[in-house]
Coordinates of C-alpha atoms and ligand atoms in Angstrom, one line a residue:
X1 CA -23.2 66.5 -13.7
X2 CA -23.3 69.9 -12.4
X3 CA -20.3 72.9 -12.7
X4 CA -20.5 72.6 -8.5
X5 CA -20.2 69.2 -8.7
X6 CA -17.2 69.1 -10.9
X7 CA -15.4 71.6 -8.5
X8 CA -15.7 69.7 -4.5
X9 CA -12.5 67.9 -4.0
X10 CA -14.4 65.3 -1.8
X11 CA -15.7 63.6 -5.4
X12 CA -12.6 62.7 -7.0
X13 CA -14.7 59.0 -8.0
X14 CA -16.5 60.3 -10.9
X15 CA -14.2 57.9 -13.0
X16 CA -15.1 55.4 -10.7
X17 CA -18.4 56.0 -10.3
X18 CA -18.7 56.2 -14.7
X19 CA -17.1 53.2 -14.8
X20 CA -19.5 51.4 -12.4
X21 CA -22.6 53.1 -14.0
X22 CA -21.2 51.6 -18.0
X23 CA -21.1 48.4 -15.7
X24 CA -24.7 48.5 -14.5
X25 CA -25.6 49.4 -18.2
X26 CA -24.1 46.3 -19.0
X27 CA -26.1 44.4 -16.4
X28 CA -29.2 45.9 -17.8
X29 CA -28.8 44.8 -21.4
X30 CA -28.1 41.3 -20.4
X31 CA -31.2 41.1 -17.8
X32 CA -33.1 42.6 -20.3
X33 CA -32.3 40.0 -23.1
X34 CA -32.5 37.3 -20.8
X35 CA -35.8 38.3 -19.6
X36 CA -37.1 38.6 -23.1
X37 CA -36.5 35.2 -23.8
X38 CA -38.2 34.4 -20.6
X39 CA -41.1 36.5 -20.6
X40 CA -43.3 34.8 -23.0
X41 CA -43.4 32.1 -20.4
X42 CA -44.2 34.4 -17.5
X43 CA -46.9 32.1 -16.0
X44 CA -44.9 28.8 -15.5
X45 CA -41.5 31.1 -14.2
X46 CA -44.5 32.8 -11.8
X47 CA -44.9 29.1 -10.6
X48 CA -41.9 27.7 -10.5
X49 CA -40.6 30.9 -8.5
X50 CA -43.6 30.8 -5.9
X51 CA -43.3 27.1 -5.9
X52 CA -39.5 26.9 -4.8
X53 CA -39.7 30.0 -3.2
X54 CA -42.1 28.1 -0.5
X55 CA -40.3 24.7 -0.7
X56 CA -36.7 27.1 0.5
X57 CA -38.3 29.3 3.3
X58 CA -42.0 28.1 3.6
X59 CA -42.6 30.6 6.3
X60 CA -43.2 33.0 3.9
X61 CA -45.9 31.5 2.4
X62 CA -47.9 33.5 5.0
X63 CA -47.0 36.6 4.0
X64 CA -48.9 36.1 0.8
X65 CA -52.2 36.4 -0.4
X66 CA -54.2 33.7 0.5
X67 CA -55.8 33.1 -3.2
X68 CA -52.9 33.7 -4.7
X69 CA -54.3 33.1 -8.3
X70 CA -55.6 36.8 -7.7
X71 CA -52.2 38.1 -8.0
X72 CA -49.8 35.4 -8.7
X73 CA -47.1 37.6 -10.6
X74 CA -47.2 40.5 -8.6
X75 CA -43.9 39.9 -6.8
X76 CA -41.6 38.4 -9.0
X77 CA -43.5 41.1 -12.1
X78 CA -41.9 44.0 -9.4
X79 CA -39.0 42.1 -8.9
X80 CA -37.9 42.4 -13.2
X81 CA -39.4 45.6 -13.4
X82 CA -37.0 47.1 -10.5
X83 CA -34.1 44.8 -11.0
X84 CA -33.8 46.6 -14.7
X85 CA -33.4 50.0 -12.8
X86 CA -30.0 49.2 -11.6
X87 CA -28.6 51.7 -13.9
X88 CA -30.2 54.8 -11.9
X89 CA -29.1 54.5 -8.7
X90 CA -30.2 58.1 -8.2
X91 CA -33.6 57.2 -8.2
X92 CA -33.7 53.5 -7.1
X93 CA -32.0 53.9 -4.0
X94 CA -34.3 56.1 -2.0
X95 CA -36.9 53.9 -3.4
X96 CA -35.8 51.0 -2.4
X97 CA -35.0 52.5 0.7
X98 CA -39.0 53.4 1.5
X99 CA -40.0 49.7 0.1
X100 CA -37.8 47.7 2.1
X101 CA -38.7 49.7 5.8
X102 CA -42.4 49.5 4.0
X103 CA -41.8 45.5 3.4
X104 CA -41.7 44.9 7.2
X105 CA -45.7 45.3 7.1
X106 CA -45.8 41.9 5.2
X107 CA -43.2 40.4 7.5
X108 CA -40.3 40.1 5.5
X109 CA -37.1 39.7 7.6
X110 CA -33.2 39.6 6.2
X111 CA -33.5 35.7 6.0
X112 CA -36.2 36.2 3.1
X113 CA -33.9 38.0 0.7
X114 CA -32.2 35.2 0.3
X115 CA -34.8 32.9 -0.7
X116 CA -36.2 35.0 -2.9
X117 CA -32.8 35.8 -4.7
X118 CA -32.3 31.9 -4.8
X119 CA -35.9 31.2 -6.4
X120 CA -35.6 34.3 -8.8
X121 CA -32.6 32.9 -10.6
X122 CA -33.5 29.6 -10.5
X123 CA -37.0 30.1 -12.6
X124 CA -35.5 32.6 -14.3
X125 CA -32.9 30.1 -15.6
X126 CA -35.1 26.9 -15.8
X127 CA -36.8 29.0 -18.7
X128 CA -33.7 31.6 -20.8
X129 CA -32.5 28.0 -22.5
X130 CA -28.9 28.8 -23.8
X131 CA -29.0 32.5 -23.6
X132 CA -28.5 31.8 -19.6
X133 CA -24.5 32.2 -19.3
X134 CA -22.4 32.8 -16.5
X135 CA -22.4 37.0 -17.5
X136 CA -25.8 36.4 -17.2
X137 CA -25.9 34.7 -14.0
X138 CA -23.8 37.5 -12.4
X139 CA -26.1 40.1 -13.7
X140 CA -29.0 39.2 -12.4
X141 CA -27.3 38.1 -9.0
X142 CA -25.0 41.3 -8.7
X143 CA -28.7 43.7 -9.7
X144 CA -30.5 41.3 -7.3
X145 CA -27.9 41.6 -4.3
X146 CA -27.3 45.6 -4.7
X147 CA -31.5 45.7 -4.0
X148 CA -32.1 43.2 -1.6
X149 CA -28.9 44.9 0.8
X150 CA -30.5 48.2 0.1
X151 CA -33.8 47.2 1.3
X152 CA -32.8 45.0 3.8
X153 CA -30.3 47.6 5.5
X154 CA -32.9 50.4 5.5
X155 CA -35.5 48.2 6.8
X156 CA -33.0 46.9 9.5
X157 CA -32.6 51.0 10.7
X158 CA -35.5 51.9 10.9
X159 CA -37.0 52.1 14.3
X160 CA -40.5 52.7 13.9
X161 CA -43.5 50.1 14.0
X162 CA -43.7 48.5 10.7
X163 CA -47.2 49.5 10.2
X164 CA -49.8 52.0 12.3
X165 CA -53.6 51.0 13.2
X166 CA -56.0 53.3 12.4
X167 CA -59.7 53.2 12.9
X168 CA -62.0 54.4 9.8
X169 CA -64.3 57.6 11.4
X170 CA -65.7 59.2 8.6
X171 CA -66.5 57.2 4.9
X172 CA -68.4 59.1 2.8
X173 CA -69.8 58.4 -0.9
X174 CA -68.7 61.0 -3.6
X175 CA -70.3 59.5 -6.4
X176 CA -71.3 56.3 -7.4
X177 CA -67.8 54.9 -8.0
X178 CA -66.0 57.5 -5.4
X179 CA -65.3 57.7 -1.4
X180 CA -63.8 60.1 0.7
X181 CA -62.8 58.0 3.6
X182 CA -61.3 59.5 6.9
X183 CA -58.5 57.6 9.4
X184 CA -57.3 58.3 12.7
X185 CA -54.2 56.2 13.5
X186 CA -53.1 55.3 17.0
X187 CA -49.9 57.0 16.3
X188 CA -49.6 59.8 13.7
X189 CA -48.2 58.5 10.4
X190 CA -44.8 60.0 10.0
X191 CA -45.7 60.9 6.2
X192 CA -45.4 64.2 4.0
X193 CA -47.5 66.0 1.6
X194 CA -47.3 64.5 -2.0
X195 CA -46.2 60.7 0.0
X196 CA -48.4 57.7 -0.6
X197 CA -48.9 54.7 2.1
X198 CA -49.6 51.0 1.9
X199 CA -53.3 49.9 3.4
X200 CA -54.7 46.8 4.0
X201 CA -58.1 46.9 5.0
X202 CA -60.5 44.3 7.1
X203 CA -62.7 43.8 4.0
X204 CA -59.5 42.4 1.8
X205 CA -56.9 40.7 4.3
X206 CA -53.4 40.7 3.1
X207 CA -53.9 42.6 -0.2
X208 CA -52.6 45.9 0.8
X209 CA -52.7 48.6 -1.7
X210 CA -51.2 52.5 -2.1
X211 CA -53.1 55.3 -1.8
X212 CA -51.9 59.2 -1.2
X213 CA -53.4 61.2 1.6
X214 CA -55.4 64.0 0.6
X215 CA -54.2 66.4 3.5
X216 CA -51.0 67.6 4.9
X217 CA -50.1 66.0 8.6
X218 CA -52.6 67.4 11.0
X219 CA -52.4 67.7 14.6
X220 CA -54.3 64.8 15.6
X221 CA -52.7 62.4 12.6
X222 CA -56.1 61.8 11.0
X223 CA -55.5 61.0 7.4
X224 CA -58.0 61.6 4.3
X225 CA -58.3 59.2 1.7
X226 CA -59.8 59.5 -2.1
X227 CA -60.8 56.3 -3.4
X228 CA -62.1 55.4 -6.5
X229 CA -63.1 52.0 -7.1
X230 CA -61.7 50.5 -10.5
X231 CA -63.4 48.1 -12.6
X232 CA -63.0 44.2 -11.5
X233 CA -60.7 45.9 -8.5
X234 CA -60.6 43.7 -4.9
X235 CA -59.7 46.1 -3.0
X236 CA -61.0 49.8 -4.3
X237 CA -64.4 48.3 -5.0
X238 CA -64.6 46.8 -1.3
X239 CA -63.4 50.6 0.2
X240 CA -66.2 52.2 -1.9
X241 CA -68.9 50.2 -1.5
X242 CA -67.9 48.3 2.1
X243 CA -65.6 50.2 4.4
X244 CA -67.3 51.5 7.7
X245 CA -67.0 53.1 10.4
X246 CA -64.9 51.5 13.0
X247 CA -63.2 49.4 10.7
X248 CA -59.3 49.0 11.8
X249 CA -56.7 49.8 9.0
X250 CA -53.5 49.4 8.8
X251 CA -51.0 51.0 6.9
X252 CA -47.2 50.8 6.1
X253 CA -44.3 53.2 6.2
X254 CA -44.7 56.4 4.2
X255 CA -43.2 56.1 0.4
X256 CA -42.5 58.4 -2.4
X257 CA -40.3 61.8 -3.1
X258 CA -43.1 64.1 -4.7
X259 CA -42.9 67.8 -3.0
X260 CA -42.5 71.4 -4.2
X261 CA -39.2 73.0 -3.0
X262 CA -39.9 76.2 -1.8
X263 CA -36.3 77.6 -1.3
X264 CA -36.1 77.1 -5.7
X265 CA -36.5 79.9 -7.3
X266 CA -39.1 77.6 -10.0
X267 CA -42.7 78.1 -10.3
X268 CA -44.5 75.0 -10.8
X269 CA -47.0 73.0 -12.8
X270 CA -49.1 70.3 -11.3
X271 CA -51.1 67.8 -13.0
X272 CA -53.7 65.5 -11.8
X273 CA -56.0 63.5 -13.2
X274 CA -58.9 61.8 -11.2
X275 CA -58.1 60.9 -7.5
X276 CA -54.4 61.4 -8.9
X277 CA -55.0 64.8 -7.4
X278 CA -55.1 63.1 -3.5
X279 CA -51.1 64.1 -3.2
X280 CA -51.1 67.6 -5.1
X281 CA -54.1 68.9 -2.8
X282 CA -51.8 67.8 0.5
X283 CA -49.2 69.5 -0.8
X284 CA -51.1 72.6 -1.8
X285 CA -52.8 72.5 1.5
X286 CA -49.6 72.8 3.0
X287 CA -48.2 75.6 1.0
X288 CA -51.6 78.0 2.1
X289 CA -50.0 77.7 5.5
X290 CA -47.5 79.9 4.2
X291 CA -47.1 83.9 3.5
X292 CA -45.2 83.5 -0.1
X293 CA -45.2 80.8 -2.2
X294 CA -43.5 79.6 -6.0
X295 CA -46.6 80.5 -8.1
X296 CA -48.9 76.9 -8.7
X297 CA -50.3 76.3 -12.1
X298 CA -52.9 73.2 -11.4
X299 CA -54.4 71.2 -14.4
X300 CA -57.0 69.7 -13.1
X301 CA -58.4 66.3 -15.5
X302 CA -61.4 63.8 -15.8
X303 CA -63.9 62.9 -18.2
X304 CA -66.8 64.9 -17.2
X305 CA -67.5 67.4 -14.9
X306 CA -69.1 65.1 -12.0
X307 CA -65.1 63.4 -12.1
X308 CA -64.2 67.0 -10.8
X309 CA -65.2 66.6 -7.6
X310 CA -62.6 68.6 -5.9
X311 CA -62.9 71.2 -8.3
X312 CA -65.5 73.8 -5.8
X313 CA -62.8 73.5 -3.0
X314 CA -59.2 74.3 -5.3
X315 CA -61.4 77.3 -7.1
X316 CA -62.4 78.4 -3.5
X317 CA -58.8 78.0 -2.1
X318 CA -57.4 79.4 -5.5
X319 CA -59.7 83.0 -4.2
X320 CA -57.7 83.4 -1.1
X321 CA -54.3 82.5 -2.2
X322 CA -53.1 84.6 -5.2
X323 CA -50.1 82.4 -6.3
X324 CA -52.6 79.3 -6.9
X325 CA -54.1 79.1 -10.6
X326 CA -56.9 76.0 -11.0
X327 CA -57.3 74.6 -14.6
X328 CA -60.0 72.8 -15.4
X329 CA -59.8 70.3 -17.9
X330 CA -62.5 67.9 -19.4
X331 CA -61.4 65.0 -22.4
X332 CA -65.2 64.3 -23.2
X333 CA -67.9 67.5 -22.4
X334 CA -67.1 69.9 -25.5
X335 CA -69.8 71.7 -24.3
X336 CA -68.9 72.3 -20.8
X337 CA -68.0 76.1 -20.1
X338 CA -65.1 77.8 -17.7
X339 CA -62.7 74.7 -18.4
X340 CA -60.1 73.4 -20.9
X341 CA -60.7 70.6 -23.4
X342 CA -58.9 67.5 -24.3
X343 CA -56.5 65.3 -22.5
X344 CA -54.2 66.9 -20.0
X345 CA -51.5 66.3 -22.3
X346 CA -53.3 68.8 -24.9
X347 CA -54.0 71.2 -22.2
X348 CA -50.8 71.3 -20.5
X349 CA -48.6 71.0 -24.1
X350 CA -51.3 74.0 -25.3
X351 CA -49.5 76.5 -22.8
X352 CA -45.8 75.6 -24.3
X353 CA -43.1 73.7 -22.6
X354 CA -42.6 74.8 -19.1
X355 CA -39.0 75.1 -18.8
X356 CA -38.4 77.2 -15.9
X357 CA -41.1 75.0 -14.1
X358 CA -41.0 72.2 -11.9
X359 CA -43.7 70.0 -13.1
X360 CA -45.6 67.0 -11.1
X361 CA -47.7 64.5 -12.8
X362 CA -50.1 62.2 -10.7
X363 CA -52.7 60.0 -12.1
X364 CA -53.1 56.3 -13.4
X365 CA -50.0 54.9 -14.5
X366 CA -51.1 55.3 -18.6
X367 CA -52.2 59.2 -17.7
X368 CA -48.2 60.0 -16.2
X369 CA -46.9 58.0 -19.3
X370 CA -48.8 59.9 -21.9
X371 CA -48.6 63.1 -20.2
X372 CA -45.1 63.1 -19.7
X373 CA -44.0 61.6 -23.1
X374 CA -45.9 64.7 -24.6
X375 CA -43.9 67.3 -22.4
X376 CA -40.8 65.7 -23.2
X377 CA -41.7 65.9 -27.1
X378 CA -43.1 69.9 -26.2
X379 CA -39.7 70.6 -24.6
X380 CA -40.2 69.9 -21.2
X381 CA -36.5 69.2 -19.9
X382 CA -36.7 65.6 -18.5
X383 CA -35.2 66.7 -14.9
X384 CA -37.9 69.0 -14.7
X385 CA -40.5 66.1 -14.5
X386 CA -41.5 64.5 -11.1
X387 CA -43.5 61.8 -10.3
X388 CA -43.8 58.4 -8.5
X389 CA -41.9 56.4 -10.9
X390 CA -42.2 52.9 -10.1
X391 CA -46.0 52.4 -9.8
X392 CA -46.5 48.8 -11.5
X393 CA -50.5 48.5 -11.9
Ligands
LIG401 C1 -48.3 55.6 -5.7 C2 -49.7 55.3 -5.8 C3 -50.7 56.0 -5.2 C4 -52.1 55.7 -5.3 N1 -53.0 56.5 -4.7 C5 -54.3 56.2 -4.9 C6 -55.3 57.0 -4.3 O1 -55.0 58.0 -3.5 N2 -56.6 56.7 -4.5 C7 -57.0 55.7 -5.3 O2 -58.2 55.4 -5.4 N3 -56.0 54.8 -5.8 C8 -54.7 55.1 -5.6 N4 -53.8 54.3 -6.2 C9 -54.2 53.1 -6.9 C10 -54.5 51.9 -5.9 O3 -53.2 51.6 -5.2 C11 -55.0 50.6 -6.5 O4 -54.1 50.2 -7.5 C12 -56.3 50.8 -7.1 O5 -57.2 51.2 -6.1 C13 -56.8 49.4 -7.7 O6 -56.7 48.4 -6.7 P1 -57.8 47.2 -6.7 O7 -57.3 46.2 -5.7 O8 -59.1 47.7 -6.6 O9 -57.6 46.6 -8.1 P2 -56.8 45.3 -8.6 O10 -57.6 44.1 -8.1 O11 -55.4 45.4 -8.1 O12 -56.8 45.4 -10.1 C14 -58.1 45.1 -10.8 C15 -57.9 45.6 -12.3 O13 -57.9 47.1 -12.3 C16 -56.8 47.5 -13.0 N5 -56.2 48.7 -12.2 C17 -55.5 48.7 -11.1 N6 -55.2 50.0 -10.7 C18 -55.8 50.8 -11.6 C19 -55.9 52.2 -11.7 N7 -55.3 53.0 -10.8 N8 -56.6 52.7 -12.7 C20 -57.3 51.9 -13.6 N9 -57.2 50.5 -13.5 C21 -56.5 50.0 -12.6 C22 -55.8 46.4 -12.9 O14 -54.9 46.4 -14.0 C23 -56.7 45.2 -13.0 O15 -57.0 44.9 -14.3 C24 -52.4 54.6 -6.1 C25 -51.5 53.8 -6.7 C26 -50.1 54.1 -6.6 C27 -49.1 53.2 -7.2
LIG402 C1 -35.0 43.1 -3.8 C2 -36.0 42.5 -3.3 C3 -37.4 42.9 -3.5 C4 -38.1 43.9 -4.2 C5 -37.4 44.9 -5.2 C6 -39.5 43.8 -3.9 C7 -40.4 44.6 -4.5 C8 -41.8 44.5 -4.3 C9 -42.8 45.3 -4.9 C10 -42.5 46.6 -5.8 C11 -44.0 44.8 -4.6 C12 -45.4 45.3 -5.1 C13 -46.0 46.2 -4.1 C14 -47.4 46.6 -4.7 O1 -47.5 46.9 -5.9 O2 -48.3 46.5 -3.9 C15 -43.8 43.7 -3.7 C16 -44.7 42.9 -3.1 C17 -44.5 41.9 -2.2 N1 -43.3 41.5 -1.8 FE1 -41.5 42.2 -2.3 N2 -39.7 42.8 -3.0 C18 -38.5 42.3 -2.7 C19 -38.2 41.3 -1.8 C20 -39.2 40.6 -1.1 C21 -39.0 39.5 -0.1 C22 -37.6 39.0 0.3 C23 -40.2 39.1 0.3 C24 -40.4 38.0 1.3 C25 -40.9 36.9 1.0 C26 -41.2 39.9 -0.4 C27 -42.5 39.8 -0.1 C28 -43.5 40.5 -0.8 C29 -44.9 40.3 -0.7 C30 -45.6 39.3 0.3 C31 -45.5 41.2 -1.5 C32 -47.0 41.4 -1.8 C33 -47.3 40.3 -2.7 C34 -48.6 40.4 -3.4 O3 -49.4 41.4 -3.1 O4 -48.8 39.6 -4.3 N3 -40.6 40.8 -1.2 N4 -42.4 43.5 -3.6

């Protein structure tokens, strides 16, 4: 809590509000416990949850994948993973916000909560044995309901479409396991610099996946899009190798929080590895728009050189704008000259701890975890640290 925050009158909860957050840590412990015991049996829960989850509102069966051996758990996998967040509301319920107005692109209406809050407890207490009480019962119900009214509720006031067409008008090949893929919606995308979107694309029906645009809202909405395909992946290896022009998108409501604040006095550190960098170049796009900026440390990471391939335009763009420093970073080319080497963990760590900086991390989900474990051991103050927190892959 901040010194302001202890002075305004109109907060006199805070014993209210500590009360309810040692209740929701008490929620988590007992989800988490009861889940353990569960876990190991993740398959036949998966199943049973699916199959009474159809049996109670079988309309939604549609909304699914239509192989759903592909990606049986993904659901009820998101479903544990944000039902154990219920002690931060700070951060769970803008997100939950986004992902219930972004759940109307699959079709989910009010009605379905229920259902899936009915089939939820009922696998998860076919399998927990006796370490399903009545506490833990009310746990997972109370954690279930406080998400399902936030997502429902933001979904229900939101009055824009619940996804936008867009037609594909420029796919190009960056590499061999790269594209660079242009989309003009119908309707501009209401989205910021540094938000992702949902995408479902005609090659994978039904499987939508995120991906950040590269570029700040232009005037004519088009939307830029760095894909790179990922081994055994449905629908990143079907963009790279299949998307065309033509092709009709479609893609959900805008989601994630990751921005610079340019009123803050902060400088800031971004780091992005791979096509993580899609967000952090919209956002630096955007700030060249303006006189004075917070001064922009970039670490910039892949394997080799050839995974850099952004790396000509940010050195370019880095030569007009004074306050924008590009770092280079390569894990495995030693030899390479005019970058850094290691991990971006090493490089950034190498520099010291950043405190007066406001840091963003973007990248697959074992480069944010790494990365930001190591600046929280380097001194990095947690608060400090920004990125898109729930990402499940
Ligand atoms: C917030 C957010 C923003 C994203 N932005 C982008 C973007 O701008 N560009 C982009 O190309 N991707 C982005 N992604 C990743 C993208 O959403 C997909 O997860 C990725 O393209 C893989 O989908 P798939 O259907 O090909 O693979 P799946 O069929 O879903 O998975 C196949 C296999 O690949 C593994 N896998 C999944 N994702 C990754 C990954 N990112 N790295 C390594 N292995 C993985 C899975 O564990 C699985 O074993 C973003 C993800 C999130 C959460
Ligand atoms: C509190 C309630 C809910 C939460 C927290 C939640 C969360 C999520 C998350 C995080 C994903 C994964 C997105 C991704 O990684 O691509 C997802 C997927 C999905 N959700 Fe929900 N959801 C909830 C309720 C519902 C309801 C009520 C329905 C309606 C039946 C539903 C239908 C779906 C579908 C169809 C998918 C895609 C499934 C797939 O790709 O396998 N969700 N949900």
């Amino acid at each position: 809590m901040t010194a302001n925050a202890a002075l305004q009158p109109e907060q006199p909860n805070d014993e209210q509000n500590r009360a309810h957050l040692a209740n929701a840590a008490n929620m988590v412990q007992l989800i988490r416990e009861s889940w353990a015991e569960v876990e190991p049996y993740s398959e036949e829960v998966s199943r049973f949850f699916y199959g009474m989850l159809f049996s109670l509102a079988p309309a939604t069966r549609e909304l699914f994948p239509v192989n759903m051996e592909v990606q049986r758990s993904r659901l009820l996998r998101a479903l544990v993973h944000v039902v154990q967040m219920v002690d931060r509301p700070d951060e769970l319920t803008p997100f939950l916000q986004q992902l219930g107005r972004d759940h109307r692109k699959f079709g989910v209406v009010s009605e379905h909560y229920e259902a899936v809050g009915t089939a939820l407890l009922a696998a998860i207490k076919k399998h927990a044995g006796d370490s399903w009480t009545e506490a833990v019962e009310r746990a997972w119900a109370e954690a279930y309901t406080i998400m399902a009214t936030t997502m429902a509720n933001a979904a229900a006031a939101d009055e824009g479409p619940a996804w936008y067409n867009g037609e594909v008008v420029h796919h190009e090949r960056l590499s061999w396991d790269m594209a660079l893929v242009r989309v003009r919606p119908e309707y501009p995308v209401p989205y910021q610099a540094g938000q992702y979107v949902s995408v479902e694309v005609p090659q994978r029906p039904r499987l939508w996946r995120y991906l950040s645009p590269a570029n700040p809202p232009s005037e004519d909405g088009t939307m830029e899009f760095h894909i790179r395909s990922v081994e055994g992946g449905w629908v990143s290896r079907a963009i790279v190798g299949h998307a065309q022009l033509g092709d009709q998108w479609r893609m959900g409501a805008p989601m994630g929080r990751m921005h610079v604040d340019r009123s803050s006095e902060r400088d800031v550190v971004m780091i992005a590895g791979g096509t993580g960098l899609a967000p952090l170049r919209a956002i630096i796009e955007e700030l060249t728009q303006y006189g004075g900026n917070p001064e922009v440390h970039l670490f910039y990471g892949g394997r080799t050189r050839d995974d850099l391939y952004e790396l000509r335009n940010l050195q370019q763009a880095a030569m007009s704008n004074p306050w924008l420093k590009v770092i280079p970073v390569l894990e495995d080319d030693p030899s390479a000259q005019g970058a850094e080497h290691g991990t971006l963990a090493d490089a950034v760590t190498r520099h010291g701890a950043w405190e007066e900086h406001d840091v963003l991390v973007s990248g697959s989900p074992e480069m944010i975890r790494t990365t930001v474990s190591r600046m929280l051991v380097a001194g990095t103050p947690l608060e400090r640290i920004h990125y898109d927190p729930f990402t499940l892959d």
